[in-house]
Coordinates of C-alpha atoms in Angstrom, one line a residue:
M1 CA 99.8 -98.7 -5.3
A2 CA 98.4 -99.9 -8.6
G3 CA 97.7 -103.5 -7.5
R4 CA 99.2 -106.6 -6.0
I5 CA 102.6 -108.0 -6.8
R6 CA 102.7 -110.8 -9.3
D7 CA 102.9 -114.2 -7.7
E8 CA 105.9 -115.2 -9.8
D9 CA 107.8 -112.3 -8.4
I10 CA 106.9 -113.1 -4.8
T11 CA 108.1 -116.7 -5.4
L12 CA 111.3 -115.4 -6.9
V13 CA 111.9 -113.1 -3.9
R14 CA 111.6 -116.1 -1.6
E15 CA 114.0 -118.1 -3.7
R16 CA 116.6 -115.4 -3.8
T17 CA 116.4 -114.5 -0.1
S18 CA 118.5 -116.2 2.5
I19 CA 116.4 -116.2 5.7
A20 CA 119.6 -116.8 7.8
D21 CA 121.1 -113.6 6.4
I22 CA 118.0 -111.6 7.1
I23 CA 117.5 -112.8 10.6
S24 CA 121.2 -112.8 11.6
E25 CA 121.2 -109.0 11.1
S26 CA 119.2 -108.7 14.3
V27 CA 119.5 -112.1 16.0
T28 CA 122.7 -113.9 16.9
L29 CA 122.3 -117.4 15.5
K30 CA 124.4 -120.5 16.4
S31 CA 124.4 -124.0 15.0
A32 CA 121.7 -126.2 16.5
G33 CA 122.6 -129.4 14.5
G34 CA 120.9 -130.9 11.5
G35 CA 121.6 -127.8 9.5
N36 CA 119.4 -125.6 11.7
L37 CA 120.3 -122.5 13.6
K38 CA 119.1 -121.3 17.0
G39 CA 119.0 -118.0 18.8
L40 CA 117.1 -115.9 21.4
C41 CA 113.7 -115.0 20.0
P42 CA 113.4 -111.3 19.0
F43 CA 109.6 -111.4 19.6
H44 CA 109.5 -112.3 23.3
D45 CA 111.9 -112.2 26.3
E46 CA 113.7 -115.5 27.0
K47 CA 116.9 -116.7 28.6
T48 CA 117.2 -120.1 26.8
P49 CA 117.1 -120.0 23.0
S50 CA 114.0 -121.4 21.5
F51 CA 114.0 -119.6 18.2
T52 CA 115.0 -122.0 15.4
V53 CA 115.9 -121.1 11.8
A54 CA 115.9 -123.8 9.1
P55 CA 117.9 -122.4 6.1
A56 CA 117.2 -125.4 4.0
R57 CA 113.5 -124.7 4.1
N58 CA 113.9 -120.9 4.5
V59 CA 111.6 -120.7 7.5
Y60 CA 111.8 -119.9 11.2
F61 CA 109.8 -121.0 14.3
C62 CA 109.9 -120.1 17.9
H63 CA 108.9 -122.9 20.3
G64 CA 108.5 -120.3 23.1
C65 CA 106.0 -117.8 21.6
G66 CA 104.8 -119.8 18.6
K67 CA 105.7 -117.2 15.9
G68 CA 107.1 -118.6 12.6
G69 CA 107.2 -118.0 8.9
D70 CA 109.6 -117.1 6.1
A71 CA 111.7 -114.1 5.4
I72 CA 108.7 -112.0 4.4
T73 CA 106.9 -112.9 7.6
F74 CA 110.0 -112.1 9.7
L75 CA 110.3 -108.6 8.3
M76 CA 106.5 -108.0 8.8
E77 CA 106.9 -109.0 12.5
A78 CA 110.3 -107.5 13.2
E79 CA 109.9 -104.2 11.2
H80 CA 106.1 -104.0 11.5
L81 CA 105.7 -103.8 7.7
S82 CA 102.8 -104.9 5.5
F83 CA 103.2 -107.9 3.3
V84 CA 103.8 -105.7 0.2
E85 CA 106.3 -103.5 2.0
S86 CA 108.2 -106.6 3.2
V87 CA 108.3 -108.1 -0.3
E88 CA 109.4 -104.7 -1.8
R89 CA 112.2 -104.4 0.8
L90 CA 113.5 -107.9 0.1
A91 CA 113.2 -107.4 -3.7
A92 CA 115.3 -104.3 -3.5
R93 CA 117.9 -106.1 -1.5
A94 CA 118.0 -109.0 -4.0
G95 CA 118.0 -106.7 -7.1
I96 CA 114.6 -107.9 -8.3
Q97 CA 112.3 -105.7 -10.3
L98 CA 108.8 -106.2 -9.1
R99 CA 105.8 -106.2 -11.4
Y100 CA 102.3 -105.3 -10.3
I101 CA 98.9 -106.5 -11.3
E102 CA 96.3 -103.7 -11.7
A103 CA 93.5 -103.6 -9.2
G104 CA 90.1 -101.9 -9.3
P105 CA 87.8 -100.9 -12.2
A106 CA 90.1 -98.3 -13.7
P107 CA 93.6 -98.8 -12.4
V108 CA 96.6 -96.8 -13.3
R109 CA 99.6 -99.0 -13.7
Q110 CA 102.5 -98.0 -11.4
Q111 CA 105.7 -98.2 -13.4
S112 CA 107.9 -101.1 -12.5
G113 CA 110.4 -100.0 -9.9
Q114 CA 108.7 -96.5 -9.5
R115 CA 108.6 -96.8 -5.7
Q116 CA 112.3 -97.7 -5.5
R117 CA 113.1 -94.6 -7.7
L118 CA 111.0 -92.3 -5.6
I119 CA 112.4 -93.7 -2.3
A120 CA 115.9 -93.2 -3.7
A121 CA 115.2 -89.7 -4.7
H122 CA 113.9 -88.8 -1.2
A123 CA 117.0 -90.4 0.4
A124 CA 119.2 -88.2 -1.8
A125 CA 117.1 -85.2 -1.0
A126 CA 117.3 -85.9 2.7
E127 CA 121.1 -86.2 2.5
F128 CA 121.2 -82.9 0.6
Y129 CA 119.1 -81.0 3.1
A130 CA 121.0 -82.4 6.1
G131 CA 124.2 -81.2 4.5
Q132 CA 122.8 -77.7 4.0
L133 CA 121.9 -77.4 7.7
A134 CA 125.6 -76.9 8.6
G135 CA 126.1 -74.0 6.2
P136 CA 126.1 -70.3 7.2
E137 CA 122.7 -69.7 5.4
A138 CA 121.1 -72.2 7.7
R139 CA 121.9 -70.3 10.9
P140 CA 118.2 -69.4 11.6
A141 CA 117.3 -73.1 11.3
R142 CA 120.0 -74.1 13.8
E143 CA 118.9 -71.3 16.1
F144 CA 115.3 -72.4 15.9
L145 CA 116.3 -76.0 16.9
A146 CA 118.5 -74.7 19.8
R147 CA 115.6 -72.5 21.1
R148 CA 113.4 -75.6 21.2
G149 CA 116.1 -77.5 23.1
F150 CA 117.7 -79.6 20.4
D151 CA 121.4 -79.8 19.9
R152 CA 123.4 -81.0 16.9
A153 CA 123.2 -84.6 18.0
A154 CA 119.4 -84.4 18.1
A155 CA 119.2 -82.7 14.7
Q156 CA 121.4 -85.5 13.2
R157 CA 119.3 -88.3 14.9
Y158 CA 116.1 -87.0 13.3
G159 CA 117.8 -86.0 10.0
C160 CA 116.8 -82.3 10.2
G161 CA 117.8 -80.3 7.2
F162 CA 117.6 -76.9 5.6
A163 CA 116.2 -75.9 2.2
P164 CA 118.4 -73.1 0.8
D165 CA 117.4 -69.8 -0.6
A166 CA 117.6 -70.8 -4.2
W167 CA 114.9 -71.7 -6.7
D168 CA 116.3 -74.9 -8.1
E169 CA 119.3 -76.0 -6.1
L170 CA 117.9 -79.4 -5.0
T171 CA 116.4 -79.9 -8.5
R172 CA 119.7 -79.4 -10.2
H173 CA 121.4 -81.6 -7.6
L174 CA 119.0 -84.5 -8.2
R175 CA 118.9 -84.1 -12.0
Q176 CA 122.7 -84.5 -12.0
Q177 CA 122.2 -87.8 -10.2
G178 CA 120.0 -89.0 -13.1
Y179 CA 116.5 -88.3 -11.8
T180 CA 114.1 -87.1 -14.5
A181 CA 111.9 -84.0 -14.2
Q182 CA 108.8 -86.1 -14.1
E183 CA 110.2 -88.2 -11.2
L184 CA 110.9 -85.1 -9.1
I185 CA 107.4 -83.8 -9.8
T186 CA 105.8 -87.2 -9.0
A187 CA 107.9 -87.4 -5.8
G188 CA 106.7 -83.9 -4.7
L189 CA 110.3 -82.7 -4.4
A190 CA 109.9 -80.1 -7.3
R191 CA 107.1 -78.4 -9.1
Q192 CA 106.7 -76.4 -12.3
A193 CA 106.8 -72.7 -12.1
R194 CA 104.5 -70.4 -14.2
S195 CA 107.3 -70.1 -16.7
G196 CA 107.4 -73.9 -17.1
S197 CA 110.8 -74.4 -15.5
L198 CA 111.3 -76.8 -12.7
I199 CA 111.8 -75.3 -9.2
D200 CA 112.2 -76.8 -5.7
R201 CA 109.1 -77.2 -3.6
F202 CA 110.8 -76.1 -0.4
R203 CA 112.9 -72.9 0.1
R204 CA 114.3 -71.2 3.1
R205 CA 112.8 -73.7 5.6
L206 CA 113.8 -76.1 8.3
L207 CA 113.0 -79.6 7.2
W208 CA 112.2 -82.9 8.9
P209 CA 112.3 -86.1 6.8
I210 CA 109.2 -88.1 7.2
R211 CA 109.8 -91.9 7.2
D212 CA 107.5 -94.9 6.8
L213 CA 107.5 -97.9 9.1
G214 CA 110.5 -99.4 7.3
G215 CA 112.6 -96.3 7.8
D216 CA 112.5 -95.1 4.2
V217 CA 112.1 -91.3 3.7
I218 CA 108.8 -90.7 1.8
G219 CA 108.3 -87.0 2.3
F220 CA 109.2 -83.8 4.3
G221 CA 107.7 -81.4 6.7
A222 CA 109.0 -77.9 6.4
R223 CA 108.7 -75.0 9.0
K224 CA 108.7 -71.4 8.0
L225 CA 111.7 -69.4 9.5
F226 CA 111.5 -65.9 8.0
D227 CA 108.9 -63.2 8.5
D228 CA 108.9 -62.3 4.8
D229 CA 107.9 -65.9 3.8
D230 CA 104.2 -65.5 3.0
G231 CA 103.6 -69.3 2.9
P232 CA 102.0 -71.4 5.6
K233 CA 103.7 -72.0 8.9
Y234 CA 104.2 -75.7 8.0
L235 CA 104.3 -77.0 4.5
N236 CA 104.3 -80.8 3.8
T237 CA 105.0 -83.0 0.9
P238 CA 101.8 -83.3 -1.3
E239 CA 100.0 -86.6 -1.8
T240 CA 102.3 -88.9 -4.0
P241 CA 102.4 -92.6 -4.8
I242 CA 104.5 -93.2 -1.7
Y243 CA 103.2 -90.4 0.7
K244 CA 99.7 -90.6 1.9
K245 CA 99.2 -88.2 4.8
S246 CA 96.2 -90.1 6.2
H247 CA 98.5 -93.1 6.7
V248 CA 101.7 -91.3 7.8
L249 CA 102.8 -90.9 11.5
Y250 CA 106.0 -88.9 12.1
G251 CA 108.5 -90.7 14.3
I252 CA 106.9 -94.2 13.7
D253 CA 110.2 -95.6 12.4
Q254 CA 111.9 -94.8 15.7
A255 CA 108.9 -95.5 17.9
K256 CA 107.6 -98.7 16.5
R257 CA 109.7 -101.2 18.5
E258 CA 108.9 -99.5 21.8
I259 CA 105.2 -99.2 20.8
A260 CA 105.1 -103.0 20.2
R261 CA 107.1 -103.8 23.3
Q262 CA 105.2 -101.5 25.7
G263 CA 101.8 -101.9 24.1
R264 CA 101.4 -98.2 24.2
A265 CA 101.4 -95.3 21.7
V266 CA 101.5 -91.6 22.6
I267 CA 99.9 -89.2 20.0
V268 CA 101.4 -85.7 20.0
E269 CA 100.8 -82.8 17.6
G270 CA 104.1 -81.8 16.0
Y271 CA 107.6 -82.8 14.9
T272 CA 109.3 -81.1 17.8
D273 CA 106.9 -82.7 20.3
V274 CA 107.9 -86.1 19.0
M275 CA 111.6 -85.2 19.3
A276 CA 111.0 -83.8 22.8
C277 CA 109.1 -86.9 24.0
H278 CA 111.7 -89.3 22.7
L279 CA 114.6 -87.4 24.2
A280 CA 112.8 -87.1 27.5
G281 CA 112.2 -90.8 27.8
V282 CA 108.9 -91.3 26.1
P283 CA 110.0 -93.3 23.1
T284 CA 106.5 -94.3 21.9
A285 CA 105.5 -90.8 20.7
V286 CA 104.3 -90.2 17.1
A287 CA 102.5 -87.3 15.4
T288 CA 100.3 -86.9 12.3
C289 CA 101.6 -84.9 9.4
G290 CA 99.3 -82.0 8.3
T291 CA 96.1 -83.8 9.0
A292 CA 93.8 -84.9 11.9
F293 CA 94.3 -88.3 13.6
G294 CA 92.0 -90.6 11.7
A295 CA 90.9 -94.1 10.8
D296 CA 94.0 -95.0 8.7
H297 CA 96.3 -93.9 11.4
I298 CA 94.4 -96.1 13.8
G299 CA 95.0 -99.0 11.3
V300 CA 98.8 -98.4 11.5
L301 CA 98.8 -98.4 15.3
R302 CA 96.5 -101.4 15.7
R303 CA 99.1 -103.4 13.7
L304 CA 101.8 -102.3 16.1
L305 CA 99.8 -102.7 19.2
M306 CA 98.2 -106.0 18.1
D307 CA 95.0 -104.4 19.1
T308 CA 92.6 -107.4 19.0
D309 CA 89.9 -108.9 21.2
G310 CA 92.6 -110.9 22.9
I311 CA 95.3 -108.2 23.2
A312 CA 94.6 -104.6 24.2
G313 CA 97.1 -101.8 24.2
E314 CA 97.0 -98.1 25.3
I315 CA 96.6 -95.0 23.2
I316 CA 97.5 -91.8 24.9
F317 CA 96.5 -88.5 23.3
T318 CA 98.3 -85.3 24.3
F319 CA 96.4 -82.1 23.4
D320 CA 96.7 -78.5 24.4
G321 CA 94.1 -77.4 26.9
D322 CA 92.8 -74.7 24.6
A323 CA 89.5 -74.9 22.7
A324 CA 91.1 -76.5 19.6
G325 CA 92.8 -79.1 21.8
Q326 CA 89.5 -79.9 23.5
K327 CA 87.7 -80.3 20.2
A328 CA 90.5 -82.6 19.0
A329 CA 90.1 -84.7 22.1
L330 CA 86.4 -85.1 21.6
R331 CA 87.0 -86.1 18.0
A332 CA 89.5 -88.6 19.3
F333 CA 86.9 -90.1 21.5
E334 CA 84.7 -90.8 18.4
E335 CA 87.7 -92.6 16.8
D336 CA 88.5 -94.3 20.1
Q337 CA 85.7 -96.8 19.5
R338 CA 87.8 -98.4 16.7
F339 CA 90.3 -99.5 19.3
V340 CA 89.9 -102.5 21.6
G341 CA 92.5 -101.1 23.9
R342 CA 92.2 -98.4 26.5
T343 CA 92.4 -94.8 25.4
F344 CA 93.7 -91.9 27.6
I345 CA 94.4 -88.2 27.4
A346 CA 97.2 -86.3 28.9
V347 CA 96.8 -82.5 29.2
S348 CA 99.5 -80.3 30.7
P349 CA 98.3 -78.3 33.6
D350 CA 99.9 -75.2 32.0
N351 CA 98.4 -76.0 28.6
M352 CA 101.9 -76.5 27.2
D353 CA 102.8 -79.0 24.5
P354 CA 105.5 -81.6 25.3
C355 CA 108.3 -79.6 23.6
D356 CA 107.5 -76.4 25.7
L357 CA 107.0 -78.5 28.8
R358 CA 110.5 -80.0 28.4
L359 CA 112.0 -76.6 27.9
A360 CA 110.3 -75.1 30.9
K361 CA 110.4 -78.0 33.4
G362 CA 112.7 -80.7 32.0
D363 CA 112.5 -84.3 30.9
L364 CA 110.8 -85.6 34.1
A365 CA 107.9 -83.2 33.5
V366 CA 107.2 -84.8 30.1
R367 CA 107.3 -88.3 31.6
D368 CA 105.0 -87.2 34.4
L369 CA 102.6 -85.7 31.8
V370 CA 102.2 -89.2 30.3
A371 CA 102.1 -90.9 33.6
R372 CA 99.2 -88.6 34.8
R373 CA 97.0 -89.6 31.9
E374 CA 93.3 -90.0 32.5
P375 CA 90.7 -92.1 30.6
L376 CA 89.6 -90.3 27.5
V377 CA 85.9 -90.9 28.4
D378 CA 86.4 -89.0 31.7
F379 CA 87.8 -86.0 29.9
A380 CA 85.1 -86.1 27.2
L381 CA 82.3 -86.2 29.8
R382 CA 83.8 -83.4 31.7
Q383 CA 84.1 -81.3 28.6
V384 CA 80.4 -81.9 27.8
L385 CA 79.2 -81.1 31.3
R386 CA 81.1 -77.8 31.6
R387 CA 79.1 -76.4 28.7
F388 CA 75.9 -76.4 30.9
D389 CA 74.7 -74.7 34.0
L390 CA 74.3 -77.6 36.3
D391 CA 72.7 -75.5 39.0
T392 CA 69.4 -75.4 36.9
V393 CA 67.0 -78.2 36.1
D394 CA 67.2 -77.5 32.3
G395 CA 70.9 -77.4 32.4
R396 CA 71.2 -80.8 34.2
V397 CA 68.7 -82.5 31.9
E398 CA 70.3 -81.1 28.7
A399 CA 73.8 -82.1 30.0
M400 CA 72.4 -85.6 30.7
R401 CA 71.1 -85.9 27.2
R402 CA 74.4 -84.8 25.6
A403 CA 76.5 -87.0 27.9
A404 CA 74.5 -90.2 27.7
P405 CA 75.6 -91.1 24.2
L406 CA 79.2 -91.0 25.3
V407 CA 78.5 -93.6 28.0
A408 CA 76.4 -95.7 25.6
K409 CA 79.3 -95.8 23.2
L410 CA 81.7 -97.3 25.6
K411 CA 83.0 -100.6 24.1
D412 CA 83.6 -102.1 27.5
R413 CA 80.0 -102.9 28.6
D414 CA 81.2 -103.7 32.1
K415 CA 82.2 -100.1 32.6
R416 CA 78.9 -98.6 31.6
P417 CA 77.1 -99.1 35.0
E418 CA 80.0 -97.4 36.8
Y419 CA 80.0 -94.5 34.4
V420 CA 76.2 -94.2 34.8
R421 CA 76.7 -93.8 38.5
K422 CA 79.6 -91.4 38.0
L423 CA 77.5 -89.3 35.6
A424 CA 74.5 -89.2 37.9
G425 CA 76.8 -88.0 40.7
D426 CA 78.4 -85.3 38.6
L427 CA 74.9 -84.1 37.5
G428 CA 73.5 -84.3 41.0
M429 CA 70.7 -86.6 39.8
E430 CA 69.2 -90.0 40.7
I431 CA 70.7 -93.0 38.9
E432 CA 67.4 -94.1 37.3
P433 CA 66.9 -91.2 34.8
V434 CA 70.5 -91.3 33.8
Q435 CA 70.4 -95.0 33.3
R436 CA 67.3 -94.6 31.1
A437 CA 69.0 -91.9 29.0
V438 CA 72.0 -94.1 28.4
L439 CA 69.9 -97.1 27.4
A440 CA 67.9 -94.9 25.0
A441 CA 71.1 -93.5 23.5
G442 CA 72.4 -97.0 22.9
A443 CA 69.1 -98.4 21.5
A444 CA 69.9 -97.3 18.0
P445 CA 71.0 -100.2 15.8
P446 CA 74.8 -100.5 15.4
P447 CA 76.3 -99.4 12.1
R448 CA 76.4 -102.0 9.3
T449 CA 79.5 -103.0 7.5
A450 CA 79.8 -103.2 3.7
G451 CA 78.8 -106.9 4.0
G452 CA 75.7 -106.1 6.0
R453 CA 76.9 -107.3 9.4
S454 CA 76.9 -105.4 12.6
A455 CA 80.1 -103.5 13.1
S456 CA 80.1 -104.0 16.9
A457 CA 79.2 -107.7 16.9
P458 CA 80.5 -109.5 13.9
S459 CA 79.0 -112.9 13.5
A460 CA 80.9 -116.1 12.7
P461 CA 81.2 -116.9 9.1
P462 CA 78.5 -119.3 7.8
R463 CA 79.5 -122.9 7.4
P464 CA 78.5 -124.9 4.3
A465 CA 75.9 -127.4 5.2
T466 CA 78.0 -130.3 3.9
E467 CA 80.9 -129.5 6.3
P468 CA 81.3 -131.7 9.4
D469 CA 81.1 -130.0 12.8
D470 CA 84.4 -131.2 14.0
P471 CA 86.5 -128.0 14.6
Q472 CA 89.7 -129.8 13.6
V473 CA 88.2 -130.9 10.3
L474 CA 87.1 -127.4 9.6
V475 CA 90.6 -126.1 10.3
E476 CA 92.2 -128.7 8.1
R477 CA 89.8 -127.8 5.2
E478 CA 90.6 -124.1 5.7
A479 CA 94.4 -124.7 5.7
L480 CA 94.1 -126.8 2.5
K481 CA 92.0 -124.0 0.9
L482 CA 94.7 -121.5 1.6
G483 CA 97.4 -123.8 0.2
L484 CA 95.3 -124.3 -3.0
Q485 CA 93.9 -120.8 -3.5
V486 CA 96.7 -118.5 -2.2
P487 CA 99.9 -120.6 -2.2
V488 CA 102.0 -117.5 -2.4
L489 CA 100.7 -116.3 0.9
A490 CA 100.7 -119.8 2.5
G491 CA 104.3 -120.3 1.3
P492 CA 106.9 -122.2 3.3
M493 CA 105.1 -122.2 6.6
F494 CA 102.3 -124.3 4.9
D495 CA 104.8 -126.7 3.5
T496 CA 106.5 -127.3 7.0
L497 CA 103.2 -128.9 8.2
G498 CA 103.2 -132.2 6.5
P499 CA 100.4 -134.8 6.0
E500 CA 100.9 -136.2 9.5
V501 CA 99.3 -133.0 10.9
Y502 CA 96.0 -133.7 9.1
Q503 CA 93.8 -136.2 11.0
H504 CA 91.2 -136.7 8.3
P505 CA 92.7 -139.3 5.8
V506 CA 91.4 -137.6 2.7
H507 CA 92.8 -134.3 3.9
A508 CA 96.2 -136.0 4.5
G509 CA 96.0 -137.4 1.0
V510 CA 95.5 -133.9 -0.5
R511 CA 98.3 -132.5 1.6
A512 CA 100.6 -135.3 0.3
A513 CA 99.5 -134.5 -3.3
M514 CA 100.5 -130.8 -2.8
A515 CA 103.9 -131.9 -1.6
T516 CA 104.3 -134.1 -4.7
A517 CA 103.3 -131.2 -6.9
G518 CA 106.2 -129.2 -5.6
G519 CA 104.8 -127.4 -2.5
A520 CA 103.0 -124.1 -2.0
A521 CA 106.3 -122.2 -1.6
V522 CA 107.1 -122.5 -5.4
A523 CA 103.5 -122.5 -6.7
V524 CA 101.7 -119.8 -8.5
T525 CA 98.1 -119.0 -7.9
G526 CA 95.8 -120.3 -10.6
A527 CA 94.4 -123.3 -12.5
V528 CA 97.9 -124.8 -13.3
W529 CA 98.7 -125.3 -9.6
I530 CA 95.2 -126.8 -8.9
E531 CA 95.6 -129.2 -11.8
Q532 CA 99.1 -130.2 -10.7
V533 CA 97.7 -131.1 -7.2
R534 CA 94.7 -132.9 -8.7
D535 CA 97.0 -135.0 -10.9
A536 CA 99.1 -136.0 -7.9
C537 CA 96.1 -137.1 -5.8
P538 CA 96.1 -140.8 -4.8
D539 CA 92.4 -141.4 -5.3
L540 CA 89.1 -140.0 -6.6
A541 CA 88.0 -138.8 -3.2
A542 CA 91.1 -136.6 -2.9
R543 CA 90.7 -135.3 -6.5
A544 CA 87.1 -134.4 -5.8
L545 CA 88.0 -132.6 -2.6
V546 CA 90.7 -130.5 -4.4
S547 CA 88.0 -129.4 -6.9
E548 CA 85.7 -128.5 -4.1
L549 CA 88.2 -126.6 -2.0
A550 CA 89.6 -124.7 -5.0
V551 CA 86.4 -122.8 -5.3
E552 CA 85.0 -122.8 -1.8
P553 CA 85.4 -119.3 -0.2
P554 CA 87.6 -119.1 2.9
H555 CA 85.9 -118.4 6.2
V556 CA 86.9 -114.8 6.4
D557 CA 85.0 -111.6 5.4
R558 CA 87.9 -110.2 3.4
E559 CA 90.7 -111.4 1.1
P560 CA 92.9 -113.8 3.0
D561 CA 96.0 -112.0 4.3
P562 CA 99.3 -113.1 6.0
H563 CA 97.7 -112.7 9.5
Y564 CA 94.8 -115.0 8.6
V565 CA 97.1 -117.6 7.1
S566 CA 99.3 -117.5 10.2
V567 CA 96.3 -117.9 12.5
T568 CA 94.8 -120.8 10.5
L569 CA 98.1 -122.7 10.4
A570 CA 98.6 -122.1 14.1
R571 CA 95.2 -123.6 14.8
L572 CA 96.0 -126.5 12.5
Q573 CA 99.3 -127.2 14.3
W574 CA 97.7 -126.7 17.7
G575 CA 95.1 -129.4 16.9
A576 CA 97.9 -131.9 16.0
V577 CA 100.0 -131.0 19.1
T578 CA 97.0 -131.4 21.5
A579 CA 96.2 -134.7 19.9
R580 CA 99.8 -135.8 20.6
I581 CA 99.5 -134.5 24.1
R582 CA 96.4 -136.6 24.8
E583 CA 98.2 -139.6 23.4
L584 CA 101.3 -139.1 25.6
K585 CA 99.2 -138.4 28.8
S586 CA 97.5 -141.7 28.2
K587 CA 100.9 -143.5 27.9
V588 CA 102.3 -141.8 31.0
Q589 CA 99.3 -142.8 33.1
R590 CA 99.8 -146.5 32.1
I591 CA 103.6 -146.5 32.9
N592 CA 104.9 -147.4 36.3
P593 CA 107.3 -144.6 37.1
V594 CA 109.4 -146.8 39.4
A595 CA 109.7 -149.9 37.2
N596 CA 110.1 -147.9 34.0
K597 CA 111.8 -144.7 35.2
D598 CA 113.8 -143.8 32.0
E599 CA 110.8 -144.2 29.7
Y600 CA 108.6 -142.3 32.2
L601 CA 111.0 -139.4 32.4
S602 CA 111.5 -139.3 28.6
L603 CA 107.7 -139.2 28.0
A604 CA 107.3 -136.6 30.7
G605 CA 109.9 -134.4 29.1
E606 CA 108.3 -134.6 25.7
L607 CA 104.9 -133.9 27.3
F608 CA 106.3 -130.7 29.0
S609 CA 107.8 -129.5 25.7
L610 CA 104.6 -130.1 23.8
E611 CA 102.4 -128.4 26.4
Q612 CA 104.7 -125.3 26.2
Q613 CA 104.4 -125.4 22.4
A614 CA 100.6 -125.8 22.6
R615 CA 100.3 -122.8 24.8
A616 CA 102.3 -120.7 22.3
L617 CA 100.3 -122.0 19.4
R618 CA 97.0 -121.3 21.2
E619 CA 98.1 -117.7 21.8
R620 CA 98.8 -117.3 18.1
A621 CA 95.5 -118.8 17.2
V622 CA 93.4 -116.5 19.3
G623 CA 90.6 -115.0 17.2
G624 CA 90.8 -117.6 14.5
L625 CA 88.1 -119.0 12.2

């Protein structure tokens, strides 16, 4: 993408979007009085509705799990989209043309609405290819699917299609729908022949549409069917403005909800493996598209798994047992260190991939394959040791040297002593030399990040010397900074937390001034917004604080994003709720429950509700400033 979306356009999207309409598509909402709506929370299991939608303020909040935000945030949480993807989805729904601000030293401006055009072209192409699959020419494609165990219903579920034996049939079809030659080339759907004419990229192949997290078709994977086709076995869409193979995971659109719900993702190698896993009862399977599993794929899965210091999911790799599969598994172990969660490997005893396994032994065998997973480090160690003759001294010593770095890399330090003992046992050696080898392998300094900090142990952001040490004061300052510096990100959720949440009187004054200036939800980042807030301040102290906070960097080693805003506001609200809890507990202790039964029960009920809310906010605030 060429850059970020203009703040004015994000504000317009918020104004033109009815949060009740968006949420009611997946949640049954009923009147809760006062103009609010209530329903069962889509983000956690509950029997009593605690999920509240306030259409007047265009926000939602769950008192059970603590999640809240606006329509953009809801799509991010429910559909596992990025902030930009959510805005683009809502803009398309509202008929708003988004404008982008260039980013980087030499940006190339993406044409306004280009993404929507390319997405629409792919949707039309997917429909065209799916229609071709039913024709007589596509019989080899249907037979291929049948041999792999997939019937017509499965083909329709995954949108399988067929590219006909014609040079420009798709191109002519899309040109008739109004797409330009340049749009088809940019989309990767067509290419220029040597003669200069436009021809289809895919011919005489079985096709799978590749979708992004939001379900939009962004590319295709094509499988060779005929012996006289001299092209590669699999041919994928080239890199385009909407298709980046290092970020794409096939099947993610169908697997995302189960990945998030189960806290588990299964990585397989091919399109048919994904289909086979899903149909066999392993709905969390995804596959890379024409490239090795890498850092960007990890980023996508971490977002779904909420893979943080507080929450750890499972990644299960399935590889063939051949040499290539073993090499891929060892490469996966290197990438494994980017995950907080546990990483496993599942290898079929007969070296069959999930699709072949389903054909040979049925759905249960595929589920058993995943259930029999083993920790990836165990597999990696075994693959290293098998390369050496452990019956000789030289073989054992060299195996120890090669295996020690794997143990030293384990991110869970508590497991290292156990693996030292295991490795010593496997080698037939005493524990002491193995322990020394592991310590030596781990003695090298950890890699440094771009900011110069240790990648394995990030330090807390420095505090300006003038800041008080009170954690609540720090959080209040941080929240005000976000409201002043990135009002478009802070948005309606910032506005729902009024001055009463701020315990420091000057902070409360600045927050009141921001409300007087119109609120963050309608503000646009920049000097005009800062001046509006300054002008609305009640005194010089508040005006001075606005000037200070407008330029003070947030306490985060990157640009503030929606997650950081959410965490900060949760910490802010948690501080206010816990203060109210302390106040209520003090009152309850002073009341005679017999003489003042009604008042006692009323305060006790409010206290219970607030403690439940505090727990939810605390969970949201894990890993904060």
